[in-house]
Coordinates of C-alpha atoms and ligand atoms in Angstrom, one line a residue:
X88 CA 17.2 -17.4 -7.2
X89 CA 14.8 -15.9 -9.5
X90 CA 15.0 -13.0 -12.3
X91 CA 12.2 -10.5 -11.0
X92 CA 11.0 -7.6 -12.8
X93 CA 9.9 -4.9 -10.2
X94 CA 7.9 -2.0 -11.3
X95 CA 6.9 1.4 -9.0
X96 CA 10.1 1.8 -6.9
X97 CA 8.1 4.3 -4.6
X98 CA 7.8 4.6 -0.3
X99 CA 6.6 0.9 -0.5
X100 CA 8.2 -0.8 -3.9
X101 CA 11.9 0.9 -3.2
X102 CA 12.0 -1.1 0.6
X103 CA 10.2 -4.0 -0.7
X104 CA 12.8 -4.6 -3.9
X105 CA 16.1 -3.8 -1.4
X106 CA 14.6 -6.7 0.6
X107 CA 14.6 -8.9 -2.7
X108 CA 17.9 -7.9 -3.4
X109 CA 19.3 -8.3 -0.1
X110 CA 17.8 -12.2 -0.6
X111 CA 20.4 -12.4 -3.5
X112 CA 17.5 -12.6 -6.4
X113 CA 18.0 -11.0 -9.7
X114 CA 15.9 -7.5 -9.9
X115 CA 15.2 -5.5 -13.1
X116 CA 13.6 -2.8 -12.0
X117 CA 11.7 0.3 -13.7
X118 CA 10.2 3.6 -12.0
X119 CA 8.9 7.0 -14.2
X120 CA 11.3 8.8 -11.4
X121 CA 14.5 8.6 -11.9
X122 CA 15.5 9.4 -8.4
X123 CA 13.8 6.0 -7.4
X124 CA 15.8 3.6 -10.0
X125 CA 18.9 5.7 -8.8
X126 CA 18.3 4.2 -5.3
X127 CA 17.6 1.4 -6.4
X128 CA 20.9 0.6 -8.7
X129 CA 23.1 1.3 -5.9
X130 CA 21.8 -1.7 -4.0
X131 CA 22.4 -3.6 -6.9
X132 CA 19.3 -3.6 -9.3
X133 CA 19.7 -3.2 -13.4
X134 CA 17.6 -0.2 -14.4
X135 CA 15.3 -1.2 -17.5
X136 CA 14.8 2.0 -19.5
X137 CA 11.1 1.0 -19.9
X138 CA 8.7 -1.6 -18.3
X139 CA 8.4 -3.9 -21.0
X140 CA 12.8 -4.3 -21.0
X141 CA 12.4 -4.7 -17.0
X142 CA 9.7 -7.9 -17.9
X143 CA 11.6 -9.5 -20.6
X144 CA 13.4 -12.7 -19.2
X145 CA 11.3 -12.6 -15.4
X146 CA 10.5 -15.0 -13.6
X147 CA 8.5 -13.3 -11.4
X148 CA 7.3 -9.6 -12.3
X149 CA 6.0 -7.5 -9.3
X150 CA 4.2 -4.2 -9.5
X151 CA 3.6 -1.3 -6.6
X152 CA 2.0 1.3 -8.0
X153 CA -0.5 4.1 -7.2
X154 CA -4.2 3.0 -7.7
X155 CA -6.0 1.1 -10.4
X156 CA -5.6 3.2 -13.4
X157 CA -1.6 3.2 -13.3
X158 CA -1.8 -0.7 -12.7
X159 CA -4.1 -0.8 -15.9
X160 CA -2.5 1.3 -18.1
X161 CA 0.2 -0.7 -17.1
X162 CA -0.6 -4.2 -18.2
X163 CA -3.9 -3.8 -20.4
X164 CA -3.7 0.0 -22.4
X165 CA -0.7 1.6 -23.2
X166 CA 1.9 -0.2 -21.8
X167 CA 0.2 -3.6 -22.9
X168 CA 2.6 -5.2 -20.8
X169 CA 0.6 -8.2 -20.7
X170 CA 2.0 -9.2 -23.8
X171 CA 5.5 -8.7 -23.0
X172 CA 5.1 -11.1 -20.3
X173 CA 7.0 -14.8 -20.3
X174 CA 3.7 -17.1 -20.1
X175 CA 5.4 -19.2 -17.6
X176 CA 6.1 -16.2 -15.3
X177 CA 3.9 -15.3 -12.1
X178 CA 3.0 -11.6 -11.9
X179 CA 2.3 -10.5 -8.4
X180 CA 0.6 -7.3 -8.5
X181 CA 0.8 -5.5 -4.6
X182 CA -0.7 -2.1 -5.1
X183 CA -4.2 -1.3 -3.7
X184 CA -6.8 -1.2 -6.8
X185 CA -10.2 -2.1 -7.3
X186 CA -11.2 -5.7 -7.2
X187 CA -12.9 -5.1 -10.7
X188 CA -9.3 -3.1 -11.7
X189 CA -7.4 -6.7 -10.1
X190 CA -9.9 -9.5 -11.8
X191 CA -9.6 -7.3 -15.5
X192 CA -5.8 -8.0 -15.4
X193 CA -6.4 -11.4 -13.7
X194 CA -8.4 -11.7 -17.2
X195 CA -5.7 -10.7 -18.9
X196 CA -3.1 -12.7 -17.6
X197 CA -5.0 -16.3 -17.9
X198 CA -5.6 -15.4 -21.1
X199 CA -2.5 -15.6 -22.1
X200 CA -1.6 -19.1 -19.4
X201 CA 0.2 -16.1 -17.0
X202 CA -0.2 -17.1 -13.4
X203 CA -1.1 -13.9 -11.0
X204 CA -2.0 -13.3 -7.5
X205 CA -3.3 -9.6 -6.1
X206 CA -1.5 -9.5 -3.1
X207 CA -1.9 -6.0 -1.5
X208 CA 0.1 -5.4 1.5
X209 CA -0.4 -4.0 4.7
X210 CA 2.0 -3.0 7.5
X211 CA 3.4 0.6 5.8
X212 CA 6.6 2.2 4.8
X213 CA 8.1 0.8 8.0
X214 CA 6.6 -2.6 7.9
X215 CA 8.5 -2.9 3.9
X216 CA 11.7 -1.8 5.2
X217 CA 12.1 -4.5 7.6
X218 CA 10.5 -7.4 5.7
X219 CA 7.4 -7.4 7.8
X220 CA 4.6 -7.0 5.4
X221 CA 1.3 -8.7 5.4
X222 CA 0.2 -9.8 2.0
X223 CA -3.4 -10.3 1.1
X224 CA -3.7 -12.5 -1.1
X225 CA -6.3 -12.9 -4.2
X226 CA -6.2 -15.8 -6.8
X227 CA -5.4 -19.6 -7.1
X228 CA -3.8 -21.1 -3.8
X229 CA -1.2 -23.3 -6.0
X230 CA 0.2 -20.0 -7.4
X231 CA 0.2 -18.6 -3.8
X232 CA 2.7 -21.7 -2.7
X233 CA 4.5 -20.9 -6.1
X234 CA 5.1 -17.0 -5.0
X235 CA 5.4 -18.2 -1.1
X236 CA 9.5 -17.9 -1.1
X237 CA 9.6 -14.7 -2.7
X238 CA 6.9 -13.0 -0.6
X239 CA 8.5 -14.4 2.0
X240 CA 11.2 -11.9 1.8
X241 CA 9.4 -9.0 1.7
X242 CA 6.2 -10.2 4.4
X243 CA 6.0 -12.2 7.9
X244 CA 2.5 -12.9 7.4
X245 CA 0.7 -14.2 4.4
X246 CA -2.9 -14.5 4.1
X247 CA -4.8 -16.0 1.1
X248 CA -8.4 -14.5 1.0
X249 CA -9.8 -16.1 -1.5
X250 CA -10.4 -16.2 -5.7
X251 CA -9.0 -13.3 -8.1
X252 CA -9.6 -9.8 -6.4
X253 CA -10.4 -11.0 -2.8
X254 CA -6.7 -9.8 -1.9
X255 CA -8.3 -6.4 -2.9
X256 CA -11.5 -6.6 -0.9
X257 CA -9.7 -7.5 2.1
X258 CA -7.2 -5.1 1.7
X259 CA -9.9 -2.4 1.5
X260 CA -12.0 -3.3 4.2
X261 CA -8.7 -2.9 6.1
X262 CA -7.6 0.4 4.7
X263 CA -11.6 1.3 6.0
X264 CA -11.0 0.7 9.8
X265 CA -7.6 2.2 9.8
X266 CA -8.9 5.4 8.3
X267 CA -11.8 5.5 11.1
X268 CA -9.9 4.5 14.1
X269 CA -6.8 6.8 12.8
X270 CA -9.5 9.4 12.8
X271 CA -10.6 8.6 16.3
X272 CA -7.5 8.2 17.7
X273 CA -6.9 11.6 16.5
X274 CA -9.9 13.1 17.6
X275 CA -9.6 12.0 20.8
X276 CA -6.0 13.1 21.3
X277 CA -7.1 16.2 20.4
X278 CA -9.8 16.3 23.1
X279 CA -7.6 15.5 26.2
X280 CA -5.2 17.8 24.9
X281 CA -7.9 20.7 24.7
X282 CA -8.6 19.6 28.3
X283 CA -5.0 20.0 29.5
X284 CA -3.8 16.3 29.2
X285 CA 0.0 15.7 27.7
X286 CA -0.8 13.8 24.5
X287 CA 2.1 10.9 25.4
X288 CA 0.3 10.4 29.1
X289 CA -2.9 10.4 27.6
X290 CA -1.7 8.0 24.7
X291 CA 0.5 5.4 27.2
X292 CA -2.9 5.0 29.1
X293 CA -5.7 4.9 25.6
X294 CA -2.7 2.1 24.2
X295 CA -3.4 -0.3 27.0
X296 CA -6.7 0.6 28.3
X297 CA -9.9 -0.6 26.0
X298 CA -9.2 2.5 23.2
X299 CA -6.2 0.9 22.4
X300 CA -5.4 0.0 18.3
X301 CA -2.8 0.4 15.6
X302 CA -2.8 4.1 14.8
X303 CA -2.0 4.5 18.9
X304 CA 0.8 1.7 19.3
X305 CA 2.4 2.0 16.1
X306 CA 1.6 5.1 14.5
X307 CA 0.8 8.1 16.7
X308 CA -0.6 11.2 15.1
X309 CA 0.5 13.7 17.9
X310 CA 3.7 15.1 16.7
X311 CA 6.9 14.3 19.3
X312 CA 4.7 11.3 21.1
X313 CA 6.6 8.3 19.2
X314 CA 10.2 8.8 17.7
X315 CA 10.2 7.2 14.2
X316 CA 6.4 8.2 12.9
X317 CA 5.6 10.5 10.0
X318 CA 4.1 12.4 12.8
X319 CA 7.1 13.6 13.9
X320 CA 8.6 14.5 10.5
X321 CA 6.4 16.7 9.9
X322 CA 4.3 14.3 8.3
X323 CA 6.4 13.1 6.2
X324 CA 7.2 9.9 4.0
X325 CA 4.9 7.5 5.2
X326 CA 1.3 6.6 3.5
X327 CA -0.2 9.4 1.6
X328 CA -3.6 11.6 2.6
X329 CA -4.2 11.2 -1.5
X330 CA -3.9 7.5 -1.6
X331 CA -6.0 6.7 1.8
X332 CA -8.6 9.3 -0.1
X333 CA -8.3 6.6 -2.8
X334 CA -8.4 3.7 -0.3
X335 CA -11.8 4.9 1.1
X336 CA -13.4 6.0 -2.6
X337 CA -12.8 2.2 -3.4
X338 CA -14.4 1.2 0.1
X339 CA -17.3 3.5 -1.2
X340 CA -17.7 2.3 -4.6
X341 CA -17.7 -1.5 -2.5
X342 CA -20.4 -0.4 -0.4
X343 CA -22.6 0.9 -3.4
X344 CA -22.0 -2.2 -5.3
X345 CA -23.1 -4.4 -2.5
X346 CA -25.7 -2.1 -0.8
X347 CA -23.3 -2.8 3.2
X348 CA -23.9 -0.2 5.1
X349 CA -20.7 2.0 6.1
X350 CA -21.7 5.0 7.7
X351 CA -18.1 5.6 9.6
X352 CA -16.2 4.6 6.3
X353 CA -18.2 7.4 4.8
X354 CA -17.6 9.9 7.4
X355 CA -13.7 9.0 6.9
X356 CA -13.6 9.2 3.1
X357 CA -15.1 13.1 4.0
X358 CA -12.7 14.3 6.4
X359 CA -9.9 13.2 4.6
X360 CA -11.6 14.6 1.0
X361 CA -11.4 17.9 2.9
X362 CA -7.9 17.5 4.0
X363 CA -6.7 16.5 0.8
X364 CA -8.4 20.2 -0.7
X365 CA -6.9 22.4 1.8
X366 CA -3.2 21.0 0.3
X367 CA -2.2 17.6 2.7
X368 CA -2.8 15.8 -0.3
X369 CA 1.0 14.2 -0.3
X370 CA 1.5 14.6 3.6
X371 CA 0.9 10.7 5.4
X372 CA -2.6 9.7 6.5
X373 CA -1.6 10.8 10.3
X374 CA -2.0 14.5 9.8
X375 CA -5.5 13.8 9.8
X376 CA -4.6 15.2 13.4
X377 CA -4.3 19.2 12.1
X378 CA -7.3 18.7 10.4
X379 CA -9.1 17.9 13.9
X380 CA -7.1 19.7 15.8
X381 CA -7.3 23.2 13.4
X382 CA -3.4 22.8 14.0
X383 CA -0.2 23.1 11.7
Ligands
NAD654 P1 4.3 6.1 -4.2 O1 3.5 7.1 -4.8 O2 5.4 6.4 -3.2 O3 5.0 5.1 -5.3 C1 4.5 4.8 -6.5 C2 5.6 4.7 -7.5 O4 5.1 4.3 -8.8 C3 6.3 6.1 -7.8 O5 7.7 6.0 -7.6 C4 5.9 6.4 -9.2 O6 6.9 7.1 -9.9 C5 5.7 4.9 -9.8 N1 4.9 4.8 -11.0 C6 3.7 5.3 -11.3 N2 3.3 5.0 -12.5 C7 4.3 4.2 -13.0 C8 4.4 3.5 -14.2 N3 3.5 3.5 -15.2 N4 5.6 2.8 -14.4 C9 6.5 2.8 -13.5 N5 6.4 3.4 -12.3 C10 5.3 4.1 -12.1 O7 3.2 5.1 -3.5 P2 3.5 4.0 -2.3 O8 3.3 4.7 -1.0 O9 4.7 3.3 -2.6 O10 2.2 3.1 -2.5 C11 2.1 2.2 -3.6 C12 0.9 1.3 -3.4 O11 0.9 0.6 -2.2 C13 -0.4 2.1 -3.4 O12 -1.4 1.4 -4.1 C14 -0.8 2.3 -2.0 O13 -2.1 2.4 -1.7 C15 -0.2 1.0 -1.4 N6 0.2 1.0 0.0 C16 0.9 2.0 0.5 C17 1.3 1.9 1.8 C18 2.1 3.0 2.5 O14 2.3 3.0 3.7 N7 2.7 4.0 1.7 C19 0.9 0.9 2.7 C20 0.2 -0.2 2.1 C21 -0.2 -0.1 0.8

């Protein structure tokens, strides 16, 4: 079993480290929110009182955090945890960043003979509380096979996309298309409903006709249509407006850097800047629906 250090115990890192503790590894973990190592220590985790105690002794040192500047900050500026870091150790860093953000800290790591892997996830809050992630994998494949048993815990299905930061471009392409068909799916909800259809008829017959897709089977927007979904916790929990806003920026900034065309991508990243400013900035993605549908 392995001494991990897990940083960012949030909606995604809190489910994903009860997993590696439920496995029987070792976790020292460190959050800025106290409530989150709380949770944590009761499943049986030893709160570090800063990240560069959590990464002393790891094996393995994981990281789930925001976007690219925390992950930064993290490992290259202030928190210079890079150099706090065994040498033999693997860092597997699982939050969604820019590719550029990913390969500066790859930098960073081989520098100093650290093995790392981006590995962003897909699959939601849901999909890390029951061990089903997918991980996205960027980097060498021989660390890949090293961090195989550990992901393994925390994912069913384990993609390697290519050199440092491919994990990342993958990832956002992803995050892309489920912003545009979430949209969709909500728009057209919102049509049939404005035309007298019940949203859970009209979503049984979209889910298996040729409109069917994730947002519909596993993730309805409609409130009440699916038990279990932020919709119908009041959008709750989940995957944050605020960090799909930042999924979709980094799909922008991709699309500049590589002149590809994404006109729907673009539309997304708009409708949910303007959600975001009228306050849904910390309600999940799925209420793109009250945007769409001028509902609360
Ligand atoms: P979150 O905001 O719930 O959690 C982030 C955690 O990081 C918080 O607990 C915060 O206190 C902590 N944190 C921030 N800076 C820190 C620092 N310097 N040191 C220690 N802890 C710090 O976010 P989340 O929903 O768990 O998402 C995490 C990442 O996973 C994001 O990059 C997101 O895009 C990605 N992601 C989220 C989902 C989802 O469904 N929520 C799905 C796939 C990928």
């Amino acid at each position: 079993m392995s001494h991990i250090a897990f940083i960012g115990l949030g909606h995604m890192g809190g489910p994903m480290a009860a997993n590696l503790l439920k496995a029987g590894h070792r976790l020292s973990v460190f959050d800025l929110t106290p409530a989150a190592l709380e949770a944590a220590v009761a499943l049986g985790a030893t709160a570090a009182p800063s990240a560069v105690h959590a990464v002393t002794g790891a094996d393995i040192v994981i990281s789930m955090l925001p976007a690219s500047q925390h992950v930064e900050s993290l490992y290259l500026d202030e928190g210079r945890l890079i150099y706090s870091i065994d040498p033999n150790a693997l860092i597997l860093e699982c939050s969604t960043i820019s590719p550029e953000a990913a390969r500066r800290v790859h930098a960073a790591a081989c520098a100093r003979g650290i093995a790392m892997l981006d590995a962003p996830v897909s699959g939601g809050t849901a999909g890390a509380a029951a061990g089903t992630l997918t991980f996205i994998v960027g980097g060498e494949s021989g660390h890949l096979e090293r961090a195989r048993p550990v992901l393994e815990k925390m994912g069913k299905n384990l993609f390697h996309a290519g050199a440092a930061g491919a994990g990342q471009v993958a990832k956002i392409c992803n995050n892309m298309l489920l912003a545009v068909h979430m949209a969709g799916t909500a728009e057209a909800l919102g049509l049939g409903v404005a035309n007298g259809l019940d949203p859970a008829v009209l979503s049984d017959i979209m889910r298996v006709s040729s409109g069917g897709n994730w947002s519909l089977e596993k993730y309805n927007p409609w409130p009440g249509v699916m038990e279990n979904v932020p919709a119908s916790r009041q959008y709750e929990g989940g995957f944050g407006v605020d960090l799909m806003l930042k999924d979709l920026g980094l799909a922008m900034e991709a699309a500049l850097a590589s002149k590809a065309s994404t006109p729907l991508g673009s539309l997304a990243r708009n409708l949910y800047a303007l959600h975001s400013s009228q306050g849904a900035g910390k309600l999940d993605f799925s209420s793109i629906q009250q945007l769409i549908s001028h509902k609360k």
